[in-house]
XYZ file of C-alpha atoms in Angstrom:
440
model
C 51.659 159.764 -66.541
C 51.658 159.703 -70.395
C 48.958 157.759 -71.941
C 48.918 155.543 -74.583
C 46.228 153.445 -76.088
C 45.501 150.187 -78.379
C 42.885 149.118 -80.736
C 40.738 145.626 -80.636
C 39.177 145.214 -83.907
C 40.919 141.440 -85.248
C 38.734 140.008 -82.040
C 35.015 141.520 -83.228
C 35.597 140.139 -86.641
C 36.407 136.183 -85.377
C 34.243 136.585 -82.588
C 34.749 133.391 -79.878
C 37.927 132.192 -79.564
C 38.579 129.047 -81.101
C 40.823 127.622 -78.314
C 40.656 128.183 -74.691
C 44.690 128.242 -74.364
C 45.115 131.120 -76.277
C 47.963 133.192 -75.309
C 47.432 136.719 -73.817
C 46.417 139.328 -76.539
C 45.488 137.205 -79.028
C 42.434 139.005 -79.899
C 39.237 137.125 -79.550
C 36.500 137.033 -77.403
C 35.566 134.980 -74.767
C 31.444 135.996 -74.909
C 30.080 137.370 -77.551
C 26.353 136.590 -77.266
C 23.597 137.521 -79.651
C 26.170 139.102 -81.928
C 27.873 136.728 -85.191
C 31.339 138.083 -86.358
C 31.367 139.075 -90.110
C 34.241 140.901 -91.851
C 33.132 144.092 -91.026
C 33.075 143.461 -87.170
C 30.559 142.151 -84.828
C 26.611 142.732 -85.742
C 23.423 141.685 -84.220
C 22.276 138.249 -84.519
C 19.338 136.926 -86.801
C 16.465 134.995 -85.238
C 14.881 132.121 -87.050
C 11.151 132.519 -87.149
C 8.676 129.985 -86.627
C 5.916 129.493 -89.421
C 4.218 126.916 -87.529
C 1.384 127.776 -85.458
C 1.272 125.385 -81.892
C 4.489 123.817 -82.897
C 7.073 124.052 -80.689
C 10.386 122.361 -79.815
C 10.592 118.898 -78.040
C 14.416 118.312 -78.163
C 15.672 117.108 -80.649
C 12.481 117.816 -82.916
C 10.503 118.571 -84.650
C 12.488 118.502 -88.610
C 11.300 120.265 -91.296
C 11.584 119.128 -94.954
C 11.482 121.028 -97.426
C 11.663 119.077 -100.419
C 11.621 119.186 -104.293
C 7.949 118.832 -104.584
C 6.825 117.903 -101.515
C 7.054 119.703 -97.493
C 7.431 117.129 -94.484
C 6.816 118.037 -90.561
C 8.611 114.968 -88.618
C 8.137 114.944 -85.173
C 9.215 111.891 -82.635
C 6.242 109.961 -83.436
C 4.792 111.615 -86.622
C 5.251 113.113 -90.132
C 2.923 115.337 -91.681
C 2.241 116.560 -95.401
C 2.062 120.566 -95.229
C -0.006 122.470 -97.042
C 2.266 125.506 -97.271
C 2.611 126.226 -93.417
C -0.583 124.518 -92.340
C -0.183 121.353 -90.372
C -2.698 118.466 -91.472
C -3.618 114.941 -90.034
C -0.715 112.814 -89.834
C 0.788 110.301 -92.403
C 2.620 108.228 -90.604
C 3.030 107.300 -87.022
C 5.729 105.262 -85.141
C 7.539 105.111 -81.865
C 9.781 107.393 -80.693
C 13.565 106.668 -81.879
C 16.128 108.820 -83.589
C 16.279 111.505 -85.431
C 15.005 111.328 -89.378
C 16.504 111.205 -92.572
C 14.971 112.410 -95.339
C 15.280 110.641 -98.786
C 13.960 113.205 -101.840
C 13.488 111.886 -105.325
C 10.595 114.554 -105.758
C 7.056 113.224 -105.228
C 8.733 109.475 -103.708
C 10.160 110.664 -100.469
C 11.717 107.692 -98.166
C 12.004 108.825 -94.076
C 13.921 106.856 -91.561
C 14.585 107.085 -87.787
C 16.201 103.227 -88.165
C 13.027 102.063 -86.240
C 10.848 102.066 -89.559
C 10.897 103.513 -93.423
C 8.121 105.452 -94.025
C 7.785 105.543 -97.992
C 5.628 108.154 -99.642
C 5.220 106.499 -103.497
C 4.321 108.298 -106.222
C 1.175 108.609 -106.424
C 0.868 110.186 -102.485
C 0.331 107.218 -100.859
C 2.127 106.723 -97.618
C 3.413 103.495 -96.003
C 5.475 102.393 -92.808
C 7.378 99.277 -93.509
C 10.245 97.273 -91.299
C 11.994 97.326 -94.622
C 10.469 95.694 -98.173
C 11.396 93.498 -100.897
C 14.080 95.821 -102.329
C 15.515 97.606 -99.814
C 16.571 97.230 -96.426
C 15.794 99.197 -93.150
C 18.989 100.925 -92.858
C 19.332 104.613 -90.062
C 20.320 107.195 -92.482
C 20.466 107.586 -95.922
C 20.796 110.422 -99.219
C 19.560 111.033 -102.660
C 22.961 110.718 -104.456
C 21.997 111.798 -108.691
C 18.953 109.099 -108.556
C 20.708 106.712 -106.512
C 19.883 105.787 -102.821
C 23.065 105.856 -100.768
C 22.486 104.307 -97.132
C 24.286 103.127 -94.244
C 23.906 101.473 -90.530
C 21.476 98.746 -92.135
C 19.097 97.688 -89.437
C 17.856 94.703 -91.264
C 18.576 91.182 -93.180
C 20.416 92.061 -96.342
C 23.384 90.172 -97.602
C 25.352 90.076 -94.169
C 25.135 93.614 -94.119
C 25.254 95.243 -90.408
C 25.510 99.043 -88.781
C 28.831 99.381 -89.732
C 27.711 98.591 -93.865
C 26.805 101.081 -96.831
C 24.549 100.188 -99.443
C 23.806 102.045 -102.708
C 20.859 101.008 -104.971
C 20.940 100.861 -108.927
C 21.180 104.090 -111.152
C 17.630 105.746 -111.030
C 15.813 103.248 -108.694
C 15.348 102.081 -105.447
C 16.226 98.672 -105.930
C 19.253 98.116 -103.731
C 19.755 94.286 -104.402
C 23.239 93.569 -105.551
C 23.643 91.892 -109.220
C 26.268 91.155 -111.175
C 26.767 94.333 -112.982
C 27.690 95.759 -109.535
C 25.231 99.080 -110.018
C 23.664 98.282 -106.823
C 26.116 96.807 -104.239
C 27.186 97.119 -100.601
C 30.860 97.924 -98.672
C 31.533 98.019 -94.861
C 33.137 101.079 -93.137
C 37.185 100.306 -92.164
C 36.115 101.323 -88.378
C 34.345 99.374 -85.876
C 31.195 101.040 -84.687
C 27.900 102.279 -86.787
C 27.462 104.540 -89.424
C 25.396 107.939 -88.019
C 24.819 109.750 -91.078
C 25.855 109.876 -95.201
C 25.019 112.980 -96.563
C 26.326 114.291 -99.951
C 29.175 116.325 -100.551
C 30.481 117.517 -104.291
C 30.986 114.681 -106.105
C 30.687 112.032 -103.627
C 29.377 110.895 -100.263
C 30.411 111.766 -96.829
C 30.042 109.029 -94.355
C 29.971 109.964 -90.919
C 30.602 107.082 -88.478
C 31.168 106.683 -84.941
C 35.407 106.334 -85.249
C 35.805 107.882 -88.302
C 34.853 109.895 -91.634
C 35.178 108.886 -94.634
C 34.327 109.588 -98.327
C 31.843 107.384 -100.913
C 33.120 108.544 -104.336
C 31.591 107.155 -107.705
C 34.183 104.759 -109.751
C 32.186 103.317 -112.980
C 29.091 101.605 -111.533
C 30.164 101.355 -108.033
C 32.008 103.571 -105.492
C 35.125 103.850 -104.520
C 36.134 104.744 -100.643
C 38.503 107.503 -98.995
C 39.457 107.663 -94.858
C 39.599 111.509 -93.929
C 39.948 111.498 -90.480
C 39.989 108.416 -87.522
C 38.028 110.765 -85.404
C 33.907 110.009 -85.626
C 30.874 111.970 -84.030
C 28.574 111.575 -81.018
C 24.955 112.000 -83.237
C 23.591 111.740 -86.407
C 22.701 114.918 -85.808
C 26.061 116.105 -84.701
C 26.787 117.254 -88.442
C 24.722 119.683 -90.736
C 25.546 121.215 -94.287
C 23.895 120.741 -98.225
C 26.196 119.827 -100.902
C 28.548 122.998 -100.967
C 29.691 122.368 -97.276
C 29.500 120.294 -94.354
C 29.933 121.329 -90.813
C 30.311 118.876 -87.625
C 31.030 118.388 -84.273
C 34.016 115.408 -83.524
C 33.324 113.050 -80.406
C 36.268 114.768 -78.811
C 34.186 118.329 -78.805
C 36.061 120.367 -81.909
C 33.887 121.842 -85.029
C 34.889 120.821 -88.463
C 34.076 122.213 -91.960
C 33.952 119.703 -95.253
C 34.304 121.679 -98.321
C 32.856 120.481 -101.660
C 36.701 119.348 -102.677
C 36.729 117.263 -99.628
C 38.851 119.679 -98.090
C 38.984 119.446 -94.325
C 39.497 122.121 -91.459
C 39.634 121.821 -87.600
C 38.329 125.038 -86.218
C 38.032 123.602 -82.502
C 35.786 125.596 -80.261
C 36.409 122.388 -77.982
C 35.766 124.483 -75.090
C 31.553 125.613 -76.494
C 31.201 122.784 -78.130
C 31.819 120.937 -74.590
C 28.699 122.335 -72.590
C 26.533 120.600 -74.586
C 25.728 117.547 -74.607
C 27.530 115.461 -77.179
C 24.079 113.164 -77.727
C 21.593 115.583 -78.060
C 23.936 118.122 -80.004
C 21.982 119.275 -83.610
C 23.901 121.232 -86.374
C 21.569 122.799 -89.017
C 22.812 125.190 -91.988
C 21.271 128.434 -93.211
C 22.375 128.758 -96.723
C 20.798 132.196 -96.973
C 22.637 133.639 -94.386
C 25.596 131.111 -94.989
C 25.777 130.333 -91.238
C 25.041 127.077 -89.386
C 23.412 127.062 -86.098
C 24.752 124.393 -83.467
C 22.713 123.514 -80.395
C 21.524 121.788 -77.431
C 18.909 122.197 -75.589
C 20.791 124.271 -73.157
C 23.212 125.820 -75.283
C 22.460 127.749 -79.011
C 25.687 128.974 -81.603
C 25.841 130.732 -84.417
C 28.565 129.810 -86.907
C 28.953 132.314 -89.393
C 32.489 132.132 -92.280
C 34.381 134.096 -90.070
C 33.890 132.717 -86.294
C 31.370 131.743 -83.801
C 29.256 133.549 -81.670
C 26.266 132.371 -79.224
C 22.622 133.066 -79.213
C 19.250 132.931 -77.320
C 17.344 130.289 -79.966
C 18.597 126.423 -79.721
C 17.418 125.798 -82.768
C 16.267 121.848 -83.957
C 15.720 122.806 -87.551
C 16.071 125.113 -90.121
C 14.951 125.562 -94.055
C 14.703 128.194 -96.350
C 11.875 128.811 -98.668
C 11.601 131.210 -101.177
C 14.455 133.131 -99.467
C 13.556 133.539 -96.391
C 14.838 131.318 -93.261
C 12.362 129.541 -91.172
C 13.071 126.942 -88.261
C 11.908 125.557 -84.602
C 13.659 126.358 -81.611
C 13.948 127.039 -77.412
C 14.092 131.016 -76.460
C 15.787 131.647 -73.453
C 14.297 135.130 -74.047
C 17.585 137.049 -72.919
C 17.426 140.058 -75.426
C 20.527 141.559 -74.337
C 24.127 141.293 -76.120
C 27.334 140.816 -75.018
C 30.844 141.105 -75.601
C 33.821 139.986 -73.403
C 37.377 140.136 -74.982
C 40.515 137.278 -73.998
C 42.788 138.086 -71.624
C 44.467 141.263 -72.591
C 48.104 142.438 -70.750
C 49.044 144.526 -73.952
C 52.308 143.671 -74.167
C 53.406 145.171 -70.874
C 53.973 142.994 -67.695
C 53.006 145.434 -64.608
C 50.395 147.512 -63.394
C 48.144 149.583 -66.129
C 45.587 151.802 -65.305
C 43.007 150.736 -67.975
C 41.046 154.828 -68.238
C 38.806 154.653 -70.867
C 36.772 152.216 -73.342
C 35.981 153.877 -76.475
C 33.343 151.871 -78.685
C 32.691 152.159 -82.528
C 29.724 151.109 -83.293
C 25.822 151.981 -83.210
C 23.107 150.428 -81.587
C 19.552 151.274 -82.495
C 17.981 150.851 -78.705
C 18.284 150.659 -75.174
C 21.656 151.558 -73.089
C 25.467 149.943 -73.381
C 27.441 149.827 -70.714
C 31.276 148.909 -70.076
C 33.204 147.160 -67.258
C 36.848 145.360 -66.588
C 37.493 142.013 -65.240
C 40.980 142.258 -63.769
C 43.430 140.599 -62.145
C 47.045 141.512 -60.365
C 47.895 137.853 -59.932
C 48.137 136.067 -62.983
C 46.894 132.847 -61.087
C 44.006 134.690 -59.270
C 40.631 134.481 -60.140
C 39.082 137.893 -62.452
C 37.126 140.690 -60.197
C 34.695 142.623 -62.423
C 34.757 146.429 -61.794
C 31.442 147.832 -61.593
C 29.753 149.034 -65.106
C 29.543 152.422 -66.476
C 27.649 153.875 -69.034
C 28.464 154.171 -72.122
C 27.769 157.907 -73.392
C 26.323 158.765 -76.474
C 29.737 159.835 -78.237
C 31.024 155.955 -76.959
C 32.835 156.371 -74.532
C 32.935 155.208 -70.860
C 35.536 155.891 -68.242
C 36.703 153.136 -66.195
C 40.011 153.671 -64.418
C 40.708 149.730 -63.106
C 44.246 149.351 -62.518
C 45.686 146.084 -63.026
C 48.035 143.430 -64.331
C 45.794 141.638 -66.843
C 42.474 143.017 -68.091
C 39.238 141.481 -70.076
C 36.741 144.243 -71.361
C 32.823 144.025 -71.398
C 29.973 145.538 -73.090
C 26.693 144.296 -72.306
C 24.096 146.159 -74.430
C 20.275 146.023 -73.177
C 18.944 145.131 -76.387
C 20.779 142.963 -79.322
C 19.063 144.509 -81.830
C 20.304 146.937 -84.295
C 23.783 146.279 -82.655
C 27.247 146.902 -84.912
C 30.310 146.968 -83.148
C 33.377 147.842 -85.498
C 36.384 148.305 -82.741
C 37.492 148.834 -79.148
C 39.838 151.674 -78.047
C 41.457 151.572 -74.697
C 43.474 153.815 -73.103
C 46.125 153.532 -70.698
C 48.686 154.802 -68.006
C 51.592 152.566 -66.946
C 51.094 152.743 -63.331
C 53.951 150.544 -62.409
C 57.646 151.070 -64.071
C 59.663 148.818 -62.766
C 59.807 147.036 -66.308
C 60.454 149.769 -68.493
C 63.768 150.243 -69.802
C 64.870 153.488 -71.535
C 62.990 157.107 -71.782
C 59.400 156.868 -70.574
C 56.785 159.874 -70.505
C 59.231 162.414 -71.833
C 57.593 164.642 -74.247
């Protein structure tokens, strides 16, 4: 029987698919664990480190801050001041709630988990307050240019409720409205609470629980913008600085928010669905450009290209002087892995699928190949048994079938670069073909 053979190499570089009704041979990849698509194909995943000595992860926390002047620990019931990476006593202490948001104008630093504001002044003083004088308690809140942008305000202020935005004046925290309108208030269009504002470019993205919108500054006040009537299921649900936003939608799909507002669905609804939606925390790696996106169950690595899984769930991450650090789970699974989509390549029938041929390198340990297959389109996948992978990259599998998808496991993750897939085939069955076949 003549052979013929096809490549895979569109798959490695978006890594996961993006939607679980993808037709046959679109190339993508249905695991691809402790590996992160990049242009170049798929490489080995970066861990986070952890520069905290006896801190560990207590989902959805601990947060670290890293701020203009001043380095926060928050924990459910605590923040401390670090000292570089040493942990001190704490400054503040309060009942467990929500997740923080952290409020940087330098040395004056405002937290809030909605339960309490915990106000660091200038001089290093600390305070927990219910709310005080001049502003409100309010769940979630930015640093827009010297301006406090808030919503979901938890406290008595001007008829103000979860659903309402304030903004204080220009260069202070004083958020009482006055006639000049500096320092005002707006509700959302949407029933439900505001989760989370977080800047964006020029403006403001509010994140609420039926939609997203967009604060933008108009003279002294700010003007408003609807992107999309879909909200999210956390205020921690969406991660990002003020070059790009990523988020998870209450209906499972990831979103990106560029700086220009622009807005794209990637979807991933299928990943994004085993976690759970409440406990789901998206943090962003601007070193490595990537955003991780986790559970406590579940950890993903989104990198500009696609998605890929990984072994750390990871509850924070910030950069200092370069260099990543973060708090996490480890489900201490070392190995990486690599399924592709269904695959019938372009030929209804029986194939014999003969040989996987791998481009790549892998600094340690052993890769292996198999086939899940299938002669029923409606029947459940069998896996063949694995077989090495030699040292030239090759393995020799000879699973005949209708409809194929290809594995590599690989014992250890690390070091791992996988370029393309070659697989070669025989058309066992012929009762499709039409024309000369095998004639040389």
């Amino acid at each position: 029987m003549k052979e013929f053979s096809t490549t895979f190499k569109e798959g490695l570089v978006k890594g996961l698919r993006s939607d679980e009704r993808n037709p046959r041979n679109s190339e993508a990849l249905v695991e691809c664990y402790n590996l992160k698509p990049t242009e170049v194909g798929l490489i080995a995943y970066e861990p986070i480190a952890n520069p905290l000595t006896g801190v560990s992860a207590d989902w959805p926390f601990p947060q670290l801050f890293l701020g203009q002047d001043v380095r926060v620990l928050a924990t459910a019931t605590a923040l401390y001041e670090l000292s570089t990476w040493t942990l001190g006593t704490a400054k503040a202490t309060v009942t467990e709630t929500n997740r923080w948001d952290f409020i940087d104008f330098g040395s004056y630093l405002i937290l809030t988990n909605g339960l309490k504001l915990c106000i660091r002044d200038y001089a290093g003083t600390w305070s927990t307050n219910d709310y005080t004088s001049t502003i409100p308690r309010f769940a979630t809140g930015c640093n827009f240019n010297g301006q406090i942008v808030a919503g979901n305000v938890k406290s008595t202020w001007h008829g103000c409720g979860t659903g309402s935005l304030i903004w204080s004046r220009i260069g202070s925290v004083d958020c009482t409205p006055g006639g000049d309108n500096e320092a005002g208030f707006r509700n959302t269009p949407w029933e439900g609470d505001v989760l989370r504002v977080k800047k964006l470019g020029k403006g403001i993205v509010v994140y609420c629980e039926n939609g997203i919108g967009v604060l933008s500054p108009y003279q002294q006040t700010f003007g408003w913008d609807s992107l999309i009537e879909v909200g999210i299921p956390a205020m921690s649900a969406i991660g990002g600085n003020e070059n790009i936003h990523v988020f998870v939608d209450t209906d499972g799909n990831l979103w990106r928010i560029k700086k220009d507002f622009s807005i794209q669905k990637l979807g991933y609804r299928e990943y994004m669905n085993l976690m759970t939606a409440a406990d789901i925390v998206v943090e962003h790696n601007p070193v490595l450009r990537e955003f991780h996106i986790s559970d406590d169950s579940y950890g993903f690595i989104l990198t500009e290209k696609g998605l890929g899984k990984c072994y750390q769930e990871v509850t924070t991450v910030a950069v200092d002087n370069g260099t990543s650090y973060g708090v996490f789970h480890d489900q201490s699974d070392a190995q990486a892995r690599i399924i592709t989509d269904t695959l019938d390549f372009g030929l209804r029938g029986l194939k014999t699928l003969q040989t996987v041929e791998v481009g790549g390198y892998h600094s340690s340990g052993t890769v292996s190949a198999y086939a899940q297959w299938r002669v029923d389109k409606t029947a459940a996948l069998t896996t063949s048994p694995t077989v090495l992978v030699n040292p030239d990259g090759v393995s020799t599998l000879v699973v005949t079938a209708d409809e194929f998808r290809v594995g590599l496991t690989y014992t250890s993750y690390s070091g791992v670069e996988v370029d393309y897939m070659n697989f070669k085939l025989k058309l066992s069955d012929k009762r499709y073909v039409r024309g000369k076949y095998d004639v040389a």
